[in-house]
PDB file of C-alpha atoms in Angstrom:
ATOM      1  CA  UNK A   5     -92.048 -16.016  33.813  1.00  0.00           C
ATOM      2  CA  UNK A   6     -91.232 -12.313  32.661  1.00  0.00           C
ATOM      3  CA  UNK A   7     -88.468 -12.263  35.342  1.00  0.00           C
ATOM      4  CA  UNK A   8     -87.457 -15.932  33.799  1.00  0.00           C
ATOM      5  CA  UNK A   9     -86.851 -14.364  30.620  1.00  0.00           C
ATOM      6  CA  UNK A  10     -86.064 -10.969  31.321  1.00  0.00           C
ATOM      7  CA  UNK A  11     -83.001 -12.684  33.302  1.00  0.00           C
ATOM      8  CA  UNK A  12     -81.686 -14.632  30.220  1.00  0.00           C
ATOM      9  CA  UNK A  13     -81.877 -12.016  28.008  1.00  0.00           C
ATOM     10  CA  UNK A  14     -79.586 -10.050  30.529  1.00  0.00           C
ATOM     11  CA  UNK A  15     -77.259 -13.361  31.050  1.00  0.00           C
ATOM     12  CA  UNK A  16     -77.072 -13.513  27.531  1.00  0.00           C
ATOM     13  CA  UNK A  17     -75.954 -10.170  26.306  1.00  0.00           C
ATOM     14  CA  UNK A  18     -73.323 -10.336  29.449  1.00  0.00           C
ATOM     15  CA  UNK A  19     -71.874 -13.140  27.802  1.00  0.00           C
ATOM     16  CA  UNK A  20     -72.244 -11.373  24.679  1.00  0.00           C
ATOM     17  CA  UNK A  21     -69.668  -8.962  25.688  1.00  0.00           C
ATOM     18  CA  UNK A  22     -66.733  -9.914  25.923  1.00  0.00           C
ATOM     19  CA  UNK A  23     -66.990 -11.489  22.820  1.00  0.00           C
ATOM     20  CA  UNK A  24     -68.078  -8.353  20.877  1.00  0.00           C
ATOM     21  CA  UNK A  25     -64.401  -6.850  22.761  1.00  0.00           C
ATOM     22  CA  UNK A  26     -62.149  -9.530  21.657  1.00  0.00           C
ATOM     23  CA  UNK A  27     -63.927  -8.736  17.865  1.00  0.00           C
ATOM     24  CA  UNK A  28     -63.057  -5.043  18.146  1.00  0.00           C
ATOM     25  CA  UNK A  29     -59.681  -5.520  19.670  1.00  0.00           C
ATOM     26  CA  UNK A  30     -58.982  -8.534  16.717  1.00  0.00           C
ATOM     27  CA  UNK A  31     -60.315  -6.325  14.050  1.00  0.00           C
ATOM     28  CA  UNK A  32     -57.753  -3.498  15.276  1.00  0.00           C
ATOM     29  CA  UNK A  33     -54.783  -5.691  15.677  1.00  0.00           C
ATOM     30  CA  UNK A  34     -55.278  -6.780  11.676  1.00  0.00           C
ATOM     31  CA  UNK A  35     -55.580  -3.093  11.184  1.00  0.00           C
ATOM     32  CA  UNK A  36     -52.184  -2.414  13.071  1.00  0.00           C
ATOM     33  CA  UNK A  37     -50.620  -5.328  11.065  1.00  0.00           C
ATOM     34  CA  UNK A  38     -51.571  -4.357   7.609  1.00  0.00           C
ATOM     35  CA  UNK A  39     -49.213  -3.492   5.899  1.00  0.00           C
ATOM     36  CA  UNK A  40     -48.587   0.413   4.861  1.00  0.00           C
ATOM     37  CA  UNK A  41     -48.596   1.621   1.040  1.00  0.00           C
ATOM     38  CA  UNK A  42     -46.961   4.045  -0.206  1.00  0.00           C
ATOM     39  CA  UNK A  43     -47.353   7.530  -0.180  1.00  0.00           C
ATOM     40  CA  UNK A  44     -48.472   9.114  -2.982  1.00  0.00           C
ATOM     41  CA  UNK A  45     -47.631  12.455  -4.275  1.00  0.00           C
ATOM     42  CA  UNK A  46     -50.904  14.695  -4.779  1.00  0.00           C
ATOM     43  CA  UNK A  47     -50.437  14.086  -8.919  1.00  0.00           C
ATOM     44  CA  UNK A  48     -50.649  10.184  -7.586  1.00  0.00           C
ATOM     45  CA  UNK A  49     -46.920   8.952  -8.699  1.00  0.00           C
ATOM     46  CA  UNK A  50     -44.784   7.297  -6.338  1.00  0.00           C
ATOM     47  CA  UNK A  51     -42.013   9.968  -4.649  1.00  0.00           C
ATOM     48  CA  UNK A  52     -38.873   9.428  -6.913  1.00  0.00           C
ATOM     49  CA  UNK A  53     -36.133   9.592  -3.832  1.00  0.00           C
ATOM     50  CA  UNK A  54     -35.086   5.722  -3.698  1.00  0.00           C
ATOM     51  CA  UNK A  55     -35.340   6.014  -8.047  1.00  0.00           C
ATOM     52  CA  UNK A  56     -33.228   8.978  -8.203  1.00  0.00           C
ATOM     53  CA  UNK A  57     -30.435   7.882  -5.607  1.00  0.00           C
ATOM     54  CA  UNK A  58     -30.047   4.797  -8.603  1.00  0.00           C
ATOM     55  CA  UNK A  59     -30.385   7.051 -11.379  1.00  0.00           C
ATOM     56  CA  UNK A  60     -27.152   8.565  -9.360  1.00  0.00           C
ATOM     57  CA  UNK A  61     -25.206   5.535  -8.517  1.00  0.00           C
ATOM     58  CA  UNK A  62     -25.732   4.332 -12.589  1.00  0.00           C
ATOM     59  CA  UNK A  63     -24.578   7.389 -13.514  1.00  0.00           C
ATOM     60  CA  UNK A  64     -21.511   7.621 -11.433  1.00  0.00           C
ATOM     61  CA  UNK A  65     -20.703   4.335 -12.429  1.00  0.00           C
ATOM     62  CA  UNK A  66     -21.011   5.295 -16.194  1.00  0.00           C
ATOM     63  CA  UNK A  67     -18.898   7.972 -15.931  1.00  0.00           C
ATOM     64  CA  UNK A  68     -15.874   6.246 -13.587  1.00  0.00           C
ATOM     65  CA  UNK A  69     -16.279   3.858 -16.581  1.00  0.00           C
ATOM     66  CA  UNK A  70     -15.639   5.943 -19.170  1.00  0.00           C
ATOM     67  CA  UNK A  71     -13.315   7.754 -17.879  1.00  0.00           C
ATOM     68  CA  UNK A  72     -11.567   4.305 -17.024  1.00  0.00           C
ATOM     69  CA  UNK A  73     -11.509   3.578 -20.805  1.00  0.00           C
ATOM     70  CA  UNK A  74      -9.792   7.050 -21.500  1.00  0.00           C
ATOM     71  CA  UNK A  75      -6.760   6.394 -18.874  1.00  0.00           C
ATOM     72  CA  UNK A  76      -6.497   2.868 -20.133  1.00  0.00           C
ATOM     73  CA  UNK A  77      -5.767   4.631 -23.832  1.00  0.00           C
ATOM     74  CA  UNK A  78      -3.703   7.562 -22.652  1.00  0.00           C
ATOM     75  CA  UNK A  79      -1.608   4.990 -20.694  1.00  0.00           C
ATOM     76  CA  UNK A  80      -0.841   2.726 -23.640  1.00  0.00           C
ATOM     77  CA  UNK A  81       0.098   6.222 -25.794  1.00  0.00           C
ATOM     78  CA  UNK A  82       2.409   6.653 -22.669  1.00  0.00           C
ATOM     79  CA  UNK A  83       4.150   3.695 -22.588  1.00  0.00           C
ATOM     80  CA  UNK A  84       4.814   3.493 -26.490  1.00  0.00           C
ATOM     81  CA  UNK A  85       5.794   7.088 -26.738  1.00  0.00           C
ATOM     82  CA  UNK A  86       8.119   6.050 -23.945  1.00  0.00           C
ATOM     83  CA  UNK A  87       9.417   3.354 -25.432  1.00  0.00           C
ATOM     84  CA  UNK A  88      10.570   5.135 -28.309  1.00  0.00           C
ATOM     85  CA  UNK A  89      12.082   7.540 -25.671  1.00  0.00           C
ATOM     86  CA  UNK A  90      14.199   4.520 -24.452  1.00  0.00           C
ATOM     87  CA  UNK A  91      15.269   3.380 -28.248  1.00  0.00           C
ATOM     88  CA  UNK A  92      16.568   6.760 -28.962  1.00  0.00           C
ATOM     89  CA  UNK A  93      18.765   7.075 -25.789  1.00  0.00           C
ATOM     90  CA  UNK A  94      20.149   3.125 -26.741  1.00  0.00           C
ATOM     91  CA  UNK A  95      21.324   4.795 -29.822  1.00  0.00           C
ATOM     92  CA  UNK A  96      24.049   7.005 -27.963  1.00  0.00           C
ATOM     93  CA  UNK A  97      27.755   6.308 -28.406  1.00  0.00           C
ATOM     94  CA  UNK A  98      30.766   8.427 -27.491  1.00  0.00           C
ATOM     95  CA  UNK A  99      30.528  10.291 -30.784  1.00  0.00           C
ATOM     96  CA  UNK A 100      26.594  11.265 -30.596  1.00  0.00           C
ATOM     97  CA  UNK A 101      26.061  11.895 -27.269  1.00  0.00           C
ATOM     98  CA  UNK A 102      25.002  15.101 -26.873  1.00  0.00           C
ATOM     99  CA  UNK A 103      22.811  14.967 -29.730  1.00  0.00           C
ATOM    100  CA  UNK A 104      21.190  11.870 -28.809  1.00  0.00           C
ATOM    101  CA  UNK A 105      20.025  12.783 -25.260  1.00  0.00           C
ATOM    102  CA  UNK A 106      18.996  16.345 -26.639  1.00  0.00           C
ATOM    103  CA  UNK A 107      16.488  14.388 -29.041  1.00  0.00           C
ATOM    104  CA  UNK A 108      16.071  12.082 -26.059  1.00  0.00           C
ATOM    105  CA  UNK A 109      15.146  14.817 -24.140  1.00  0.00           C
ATOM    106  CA  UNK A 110      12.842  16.500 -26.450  1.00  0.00           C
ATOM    107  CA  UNK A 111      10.588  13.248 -27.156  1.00  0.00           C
ATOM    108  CA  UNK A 112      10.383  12.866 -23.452  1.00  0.00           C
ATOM    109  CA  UNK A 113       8.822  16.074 -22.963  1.00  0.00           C
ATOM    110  CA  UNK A 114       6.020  15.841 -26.331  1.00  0.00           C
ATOM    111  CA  UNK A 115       5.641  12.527 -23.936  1.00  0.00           C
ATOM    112  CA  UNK A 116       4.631  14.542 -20.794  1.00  0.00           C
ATOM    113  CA  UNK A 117       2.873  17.268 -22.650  1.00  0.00           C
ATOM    114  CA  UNK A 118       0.607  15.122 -24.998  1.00  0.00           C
ATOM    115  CA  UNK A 119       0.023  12.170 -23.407  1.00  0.00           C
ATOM    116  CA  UNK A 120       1.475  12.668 -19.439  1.00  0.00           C
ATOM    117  CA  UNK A 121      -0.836  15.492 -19.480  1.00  0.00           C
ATOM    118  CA  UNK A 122      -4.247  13.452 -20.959  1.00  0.00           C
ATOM    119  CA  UNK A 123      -4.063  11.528 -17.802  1.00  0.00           C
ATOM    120  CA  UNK A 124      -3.283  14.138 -15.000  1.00  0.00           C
ATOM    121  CA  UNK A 125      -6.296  16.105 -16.500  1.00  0.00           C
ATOM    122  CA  UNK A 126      -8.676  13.012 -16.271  1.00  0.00           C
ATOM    123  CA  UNK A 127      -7.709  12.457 -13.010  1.00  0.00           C
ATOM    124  CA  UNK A 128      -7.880  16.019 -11.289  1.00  0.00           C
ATOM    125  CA  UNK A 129     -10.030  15.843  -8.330  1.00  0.00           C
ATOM    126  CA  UNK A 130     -10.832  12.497  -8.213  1.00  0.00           C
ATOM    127  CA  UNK A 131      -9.433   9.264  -5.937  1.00  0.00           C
ATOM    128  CA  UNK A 132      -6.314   8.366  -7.849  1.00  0.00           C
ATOM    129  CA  UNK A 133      -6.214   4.893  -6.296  1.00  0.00           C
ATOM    130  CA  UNK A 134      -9.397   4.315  -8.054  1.00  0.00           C
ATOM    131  CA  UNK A 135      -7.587   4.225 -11.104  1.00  0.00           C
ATOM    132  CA  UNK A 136      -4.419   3.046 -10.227  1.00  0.00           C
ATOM    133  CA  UNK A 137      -4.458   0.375 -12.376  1.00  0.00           C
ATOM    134  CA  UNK A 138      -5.176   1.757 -15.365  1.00  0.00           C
ATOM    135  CA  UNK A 139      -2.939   4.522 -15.828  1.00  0.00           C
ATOM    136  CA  UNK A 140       0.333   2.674 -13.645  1.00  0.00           C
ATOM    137  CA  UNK A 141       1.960   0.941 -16.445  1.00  0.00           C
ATOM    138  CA  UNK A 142       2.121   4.211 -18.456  1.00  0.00           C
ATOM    139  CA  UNK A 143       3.482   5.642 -15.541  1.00  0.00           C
ATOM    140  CA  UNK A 144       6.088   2.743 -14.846  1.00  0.00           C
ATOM    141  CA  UNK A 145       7.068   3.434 -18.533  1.00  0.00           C
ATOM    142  CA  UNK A 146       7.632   6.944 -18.279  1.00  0.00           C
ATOM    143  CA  UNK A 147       9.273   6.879 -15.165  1.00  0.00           C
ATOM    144  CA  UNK A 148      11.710   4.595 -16.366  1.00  0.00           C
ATOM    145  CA  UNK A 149      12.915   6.570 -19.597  1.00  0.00           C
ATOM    146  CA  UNK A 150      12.825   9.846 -17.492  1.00  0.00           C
ATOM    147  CA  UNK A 151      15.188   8.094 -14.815  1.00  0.00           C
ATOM    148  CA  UNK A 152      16.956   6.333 -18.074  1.00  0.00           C
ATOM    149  CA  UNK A 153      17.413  10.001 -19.673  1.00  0.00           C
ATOM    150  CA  UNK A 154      18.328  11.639 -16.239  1.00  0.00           C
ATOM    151  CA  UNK A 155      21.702   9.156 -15.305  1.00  0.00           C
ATOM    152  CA  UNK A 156      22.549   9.201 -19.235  1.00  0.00           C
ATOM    153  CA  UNK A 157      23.255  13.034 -18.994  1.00  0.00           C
ATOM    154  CA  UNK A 158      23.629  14.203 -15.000  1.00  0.00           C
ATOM    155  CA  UNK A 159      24.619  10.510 -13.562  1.00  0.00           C
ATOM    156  CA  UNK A 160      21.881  10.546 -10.742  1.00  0.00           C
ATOM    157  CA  UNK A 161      19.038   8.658  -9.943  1.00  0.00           C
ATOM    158  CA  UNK A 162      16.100  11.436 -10.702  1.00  0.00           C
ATOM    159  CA  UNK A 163      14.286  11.178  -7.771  1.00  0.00           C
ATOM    160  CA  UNK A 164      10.152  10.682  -7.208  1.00  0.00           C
ATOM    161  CA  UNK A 165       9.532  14.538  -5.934  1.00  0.00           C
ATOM    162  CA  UNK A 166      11.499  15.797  -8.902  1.00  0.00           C
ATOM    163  CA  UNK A 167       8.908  13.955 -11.269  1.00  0.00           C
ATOM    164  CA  UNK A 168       6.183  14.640  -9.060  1.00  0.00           C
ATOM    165  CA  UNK A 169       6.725  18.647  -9.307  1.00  0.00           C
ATOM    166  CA  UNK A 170       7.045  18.421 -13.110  1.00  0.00           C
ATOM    167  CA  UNK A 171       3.442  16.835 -12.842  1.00  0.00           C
ATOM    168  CA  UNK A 172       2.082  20.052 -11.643  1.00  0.00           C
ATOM    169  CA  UNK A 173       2.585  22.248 -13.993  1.00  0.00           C
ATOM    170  CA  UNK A 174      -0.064  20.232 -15.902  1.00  0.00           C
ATOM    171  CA  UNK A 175      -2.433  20.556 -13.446  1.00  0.00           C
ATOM    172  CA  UNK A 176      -4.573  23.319 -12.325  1.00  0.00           C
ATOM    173  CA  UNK A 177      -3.281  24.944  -8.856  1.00  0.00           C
ATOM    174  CA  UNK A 178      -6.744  24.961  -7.122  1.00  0.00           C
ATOM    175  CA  UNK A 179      -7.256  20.782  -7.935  1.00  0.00           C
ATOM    176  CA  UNK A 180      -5.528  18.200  -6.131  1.00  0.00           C
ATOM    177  CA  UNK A 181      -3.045  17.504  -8.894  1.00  0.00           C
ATOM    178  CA  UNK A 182      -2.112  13.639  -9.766  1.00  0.00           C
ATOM    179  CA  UNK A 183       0.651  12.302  -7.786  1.00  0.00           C
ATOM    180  CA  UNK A 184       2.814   8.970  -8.537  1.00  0.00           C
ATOM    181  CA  UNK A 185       3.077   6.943  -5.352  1.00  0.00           C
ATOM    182  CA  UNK A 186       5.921   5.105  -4.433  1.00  0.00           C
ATOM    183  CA  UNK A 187       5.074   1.627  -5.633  1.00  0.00           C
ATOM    184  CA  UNK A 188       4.902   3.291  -9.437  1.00  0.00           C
ATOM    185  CA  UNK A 189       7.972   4.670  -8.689  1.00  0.00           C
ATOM    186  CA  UNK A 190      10.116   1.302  -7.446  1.00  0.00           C
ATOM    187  CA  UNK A 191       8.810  -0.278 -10.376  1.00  0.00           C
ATOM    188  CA  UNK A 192      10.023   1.653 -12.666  1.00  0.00           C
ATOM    189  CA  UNK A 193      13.172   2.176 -11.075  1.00  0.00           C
ATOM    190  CA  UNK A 194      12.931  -1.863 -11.526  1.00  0.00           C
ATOM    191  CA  UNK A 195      12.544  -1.490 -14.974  1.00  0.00           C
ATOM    192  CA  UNK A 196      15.076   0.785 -15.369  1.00  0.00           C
ATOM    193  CA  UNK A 197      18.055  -1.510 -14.551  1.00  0.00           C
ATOM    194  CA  UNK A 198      17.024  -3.845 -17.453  1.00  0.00           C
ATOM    195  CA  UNK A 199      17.878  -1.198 -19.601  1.00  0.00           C
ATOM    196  CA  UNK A 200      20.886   0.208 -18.212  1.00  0.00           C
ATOM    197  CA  UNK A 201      21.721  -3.474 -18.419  1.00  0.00           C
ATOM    198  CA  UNK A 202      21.653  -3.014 -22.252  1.00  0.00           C
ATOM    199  CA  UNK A 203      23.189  -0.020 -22.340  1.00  0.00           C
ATOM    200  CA  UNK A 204      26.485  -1.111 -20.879  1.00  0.00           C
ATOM    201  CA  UNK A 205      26.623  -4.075 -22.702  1.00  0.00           C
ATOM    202  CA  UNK A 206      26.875  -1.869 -25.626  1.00  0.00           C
ATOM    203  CA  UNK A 207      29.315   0.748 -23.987  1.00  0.00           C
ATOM    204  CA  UNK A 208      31.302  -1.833 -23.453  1.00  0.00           C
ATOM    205  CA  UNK A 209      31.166  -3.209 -26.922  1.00  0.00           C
ATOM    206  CA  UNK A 210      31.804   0.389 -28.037  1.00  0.00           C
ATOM    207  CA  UNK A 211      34.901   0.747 -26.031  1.00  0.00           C
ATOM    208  CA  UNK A 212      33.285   2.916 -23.149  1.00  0.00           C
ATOM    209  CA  UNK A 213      34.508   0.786 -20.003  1.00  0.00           C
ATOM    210  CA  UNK A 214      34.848   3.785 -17.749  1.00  0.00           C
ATOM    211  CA  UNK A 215      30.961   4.463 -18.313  1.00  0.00           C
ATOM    212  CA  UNK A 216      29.800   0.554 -18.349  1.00  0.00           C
ATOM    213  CA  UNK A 217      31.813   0.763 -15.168  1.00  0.00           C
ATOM    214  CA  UNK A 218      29.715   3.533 -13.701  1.00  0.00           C
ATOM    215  CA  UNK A 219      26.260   2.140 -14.555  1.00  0.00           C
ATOM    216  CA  UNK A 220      27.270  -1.107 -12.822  1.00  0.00           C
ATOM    217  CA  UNK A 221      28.088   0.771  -9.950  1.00  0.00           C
ATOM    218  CA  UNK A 222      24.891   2.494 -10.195  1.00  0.00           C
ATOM    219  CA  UNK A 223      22.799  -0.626 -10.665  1.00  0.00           C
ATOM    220  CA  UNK A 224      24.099  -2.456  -8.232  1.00  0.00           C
ATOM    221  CA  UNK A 225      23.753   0.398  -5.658  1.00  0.00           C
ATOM    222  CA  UNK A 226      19.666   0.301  -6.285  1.00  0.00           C
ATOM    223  CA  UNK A 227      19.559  -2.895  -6.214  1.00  0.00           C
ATOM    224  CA  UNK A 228      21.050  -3.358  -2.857  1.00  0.00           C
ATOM    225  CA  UNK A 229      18.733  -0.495  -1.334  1.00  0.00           C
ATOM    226  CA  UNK A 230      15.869  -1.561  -3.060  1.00  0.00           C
ATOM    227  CA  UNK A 231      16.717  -5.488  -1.531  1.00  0.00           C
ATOM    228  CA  UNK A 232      16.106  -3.473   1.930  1.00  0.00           C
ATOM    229  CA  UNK A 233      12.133  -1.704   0.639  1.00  0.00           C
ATOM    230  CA  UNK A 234      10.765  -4.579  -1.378  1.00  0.00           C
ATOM    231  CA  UNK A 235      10.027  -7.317   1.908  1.00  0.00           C
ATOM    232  CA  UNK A 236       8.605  -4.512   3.723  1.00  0.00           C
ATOM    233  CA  UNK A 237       6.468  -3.194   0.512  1.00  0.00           C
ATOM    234  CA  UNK A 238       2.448  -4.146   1.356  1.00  0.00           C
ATOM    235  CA  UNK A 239       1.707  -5.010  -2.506  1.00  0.00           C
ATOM    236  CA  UNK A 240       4.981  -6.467  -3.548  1.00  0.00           C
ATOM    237  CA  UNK A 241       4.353  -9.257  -5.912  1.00  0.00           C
ATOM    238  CA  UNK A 242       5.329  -7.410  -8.797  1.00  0.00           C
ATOM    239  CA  UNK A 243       7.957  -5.993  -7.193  1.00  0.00           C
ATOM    240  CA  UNK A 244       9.394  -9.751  -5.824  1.00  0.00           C
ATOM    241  CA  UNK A 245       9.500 -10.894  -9.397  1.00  0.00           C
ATOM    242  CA  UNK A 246      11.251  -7.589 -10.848  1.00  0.00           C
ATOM    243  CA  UNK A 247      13.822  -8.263  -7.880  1.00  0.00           C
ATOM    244  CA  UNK A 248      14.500 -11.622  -9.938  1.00  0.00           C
ATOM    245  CA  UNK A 249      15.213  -9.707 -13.063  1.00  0.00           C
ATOM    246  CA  UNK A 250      16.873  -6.915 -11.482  1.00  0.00           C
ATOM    247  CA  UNK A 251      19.422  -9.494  -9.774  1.00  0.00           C
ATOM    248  CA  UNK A 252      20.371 -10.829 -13.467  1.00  0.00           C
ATOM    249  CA  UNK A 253      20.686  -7.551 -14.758  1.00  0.00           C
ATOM    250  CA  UNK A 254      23.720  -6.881 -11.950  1.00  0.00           C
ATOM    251  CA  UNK A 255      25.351 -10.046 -12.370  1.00  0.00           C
ATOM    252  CA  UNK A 256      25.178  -9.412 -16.655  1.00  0.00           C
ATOM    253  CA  UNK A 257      27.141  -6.345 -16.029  1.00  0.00           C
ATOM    254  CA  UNK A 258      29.387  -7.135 -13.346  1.00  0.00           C
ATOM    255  CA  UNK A 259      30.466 -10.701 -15.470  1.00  0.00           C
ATOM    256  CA  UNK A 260      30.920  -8.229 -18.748  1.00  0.00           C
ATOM    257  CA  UNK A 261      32.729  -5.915 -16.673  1.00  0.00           C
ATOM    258  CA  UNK A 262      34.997  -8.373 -15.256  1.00  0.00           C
ATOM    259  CA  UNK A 263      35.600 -10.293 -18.940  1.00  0.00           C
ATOM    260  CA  UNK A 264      36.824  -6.868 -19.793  1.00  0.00           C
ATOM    261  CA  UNK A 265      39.087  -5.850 -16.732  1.00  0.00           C
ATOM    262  CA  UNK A 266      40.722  -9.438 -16.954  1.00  0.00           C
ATOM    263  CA  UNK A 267      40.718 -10.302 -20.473  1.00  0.00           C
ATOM    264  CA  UNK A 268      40.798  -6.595 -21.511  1.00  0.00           C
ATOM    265  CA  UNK A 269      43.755  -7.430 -24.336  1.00  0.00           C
ATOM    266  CA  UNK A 270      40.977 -10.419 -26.250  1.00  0.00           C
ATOM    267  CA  UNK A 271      38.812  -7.715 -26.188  1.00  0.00           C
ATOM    268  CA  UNK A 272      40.578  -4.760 -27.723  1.00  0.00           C
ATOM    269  CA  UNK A 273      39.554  -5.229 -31.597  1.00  0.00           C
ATOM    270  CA  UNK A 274      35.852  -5.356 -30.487  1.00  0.00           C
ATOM    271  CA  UNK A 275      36.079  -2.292 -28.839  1.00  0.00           C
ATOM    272  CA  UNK A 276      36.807  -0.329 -31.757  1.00  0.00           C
ATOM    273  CA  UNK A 277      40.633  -0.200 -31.191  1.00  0.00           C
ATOM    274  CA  UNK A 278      42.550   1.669 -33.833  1.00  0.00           C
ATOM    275  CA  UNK A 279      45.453  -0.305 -33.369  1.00  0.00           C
ATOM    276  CA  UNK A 280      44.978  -3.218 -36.026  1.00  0.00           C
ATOM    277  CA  UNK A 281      48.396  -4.893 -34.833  1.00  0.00           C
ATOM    278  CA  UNK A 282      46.189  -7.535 -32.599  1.00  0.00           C
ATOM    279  CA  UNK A 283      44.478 -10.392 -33.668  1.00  0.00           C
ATOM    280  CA  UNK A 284      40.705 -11.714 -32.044  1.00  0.00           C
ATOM    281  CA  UNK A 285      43.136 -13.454 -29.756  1.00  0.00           C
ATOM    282  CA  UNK A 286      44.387 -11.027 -28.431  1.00  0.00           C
ATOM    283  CA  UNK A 287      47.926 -11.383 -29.679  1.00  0.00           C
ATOM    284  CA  UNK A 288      50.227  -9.215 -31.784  1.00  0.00           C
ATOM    285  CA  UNK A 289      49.727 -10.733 -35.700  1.00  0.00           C
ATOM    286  CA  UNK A 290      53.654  -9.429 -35.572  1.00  0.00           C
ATOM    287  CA  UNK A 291      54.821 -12.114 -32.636  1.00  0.00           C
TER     288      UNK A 291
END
């Protein structure tokens, strides 16, 4: 009978077994899968690497805010300052000239110095194309009263590296100083034959054919080349619809021009003719 027993006690703790080993091995599989915590520092706060690296991004995303807002206000003193550029140069006549585009000239650079300036010093070192769009209509102005001022007095088209090398004397030499891409620069240009569109119409009203002569020349020259960039330009929305304008800006001046070449005589007492001998018809009051 011992044997009996002594045998199922054996039987039973070899069955036994392998159920105590799938125990341990379960118990260390739920250890495996537990998840981990966090390691604590030895003061018992939670390292602060994922927290800073926010703190950082927040920050940087203040500041490119901020200085946002800044560009966005030295833009819009930009393009007013330039407009009043524009308005003085509108004022010239055959007479005033010289004086004119020397005041011109003057306001244009208080408009680089003050204002110009405010954005190529917010922008030093940074990705311009960040901020593109809000410091390019100030920019767009300023290029087209500088290009305005520039054919008033020399005749020529003042080109993008001229106005880009006049930007870096406001910069310092060892910062990557703002440059205007090409897209500002087309627009303005765009912008710029609306108002030589205004200024011949007033040459011409002034007597000053030769010159209203010349800036449709001149306009219809860009607009031809620029007809050859614009389908090829990446981002050329704005530019299609300036193309619109631009078109009935050449066809204003060449239909003035023309009215003058053939009806030149009808013309003659709203040019400022001295000769007071000719009626608004264009016909001798002594015939």
């Amino acid at each position: 009978m011992f044997s009996t027993v002594a045998a199922q006690k054996v039987s039973s703790l070899m069955a036994s077994k392998p159920r105590r080993l799938r125990h341990i091995a379960d118990t260390t599989l739920l250890a495996a899968k537990k998840p981990s915590t966090m390691v604590t520092s030895a003061d018992g706060s939670e390292p602060s690497t994922m927290k800073d690296a926010f703190s950082n991004y927040a920050s940087y995303l203040n500041n490119l805010n901020d200085k946002r807002e800044r560009v966005v206000k030295a833009s819009r003193d930009v393009t007013m300052n330039s407009k009043k550029v524009i308005f003085q140069v509108h004022r010239l006549s055959k007479d005033n000239k010289e004086e004119v585009l020397e005041k011109a000239e003057k306001d244009l650079a208080a408009v680089m110095n003050q204002h110009v300036s405010r954005i190529v010093k917010e922008l030093q070192g940074t990705d311009f194309w960040k901020l593109r769009r809000a410091y390019s209509p100030g920019v767009q102005e300023y290029i087209e009263a500088a290009t305005l001022c520039n054919f008033c007095k020399n005749g020529t088209l003042l080109s993008l590296d001229e106005i880009n090398s006049s930007l870096r004397t406001l910069s310092d030499p060892s910062i990557e100083p703002l440059q205007i891409n090409v897209l500002d620069y087309l627009l303005g240009i765009a912008d710029l034959t609306g108002e030589l569109m205004r200024l011949a119409i007033g040459r011409i009203s002034d007597g000053e054919l030769e010159f209203a002569q010349k800036i449709c020349r001149f306009v219809r020259e860009i607009y031809r080349d620029l007809m050859l960039i614009a389908p090829k330009m990446d981002d050329s929305s704005d530019m299609k619809m300036k193309m619109d304008v631009m078109l009935q800006s050449v066809i204003k001046i060449e239909n003035a021009c023309f009215s003058v070449h053939v009806r030149g005589s009808e013309y003659i007492p709203f040019l400022g003719s001295e000769d007071n001998t000719f009626s608004l018809l264009g016909v001798r009051d002594d015939d």
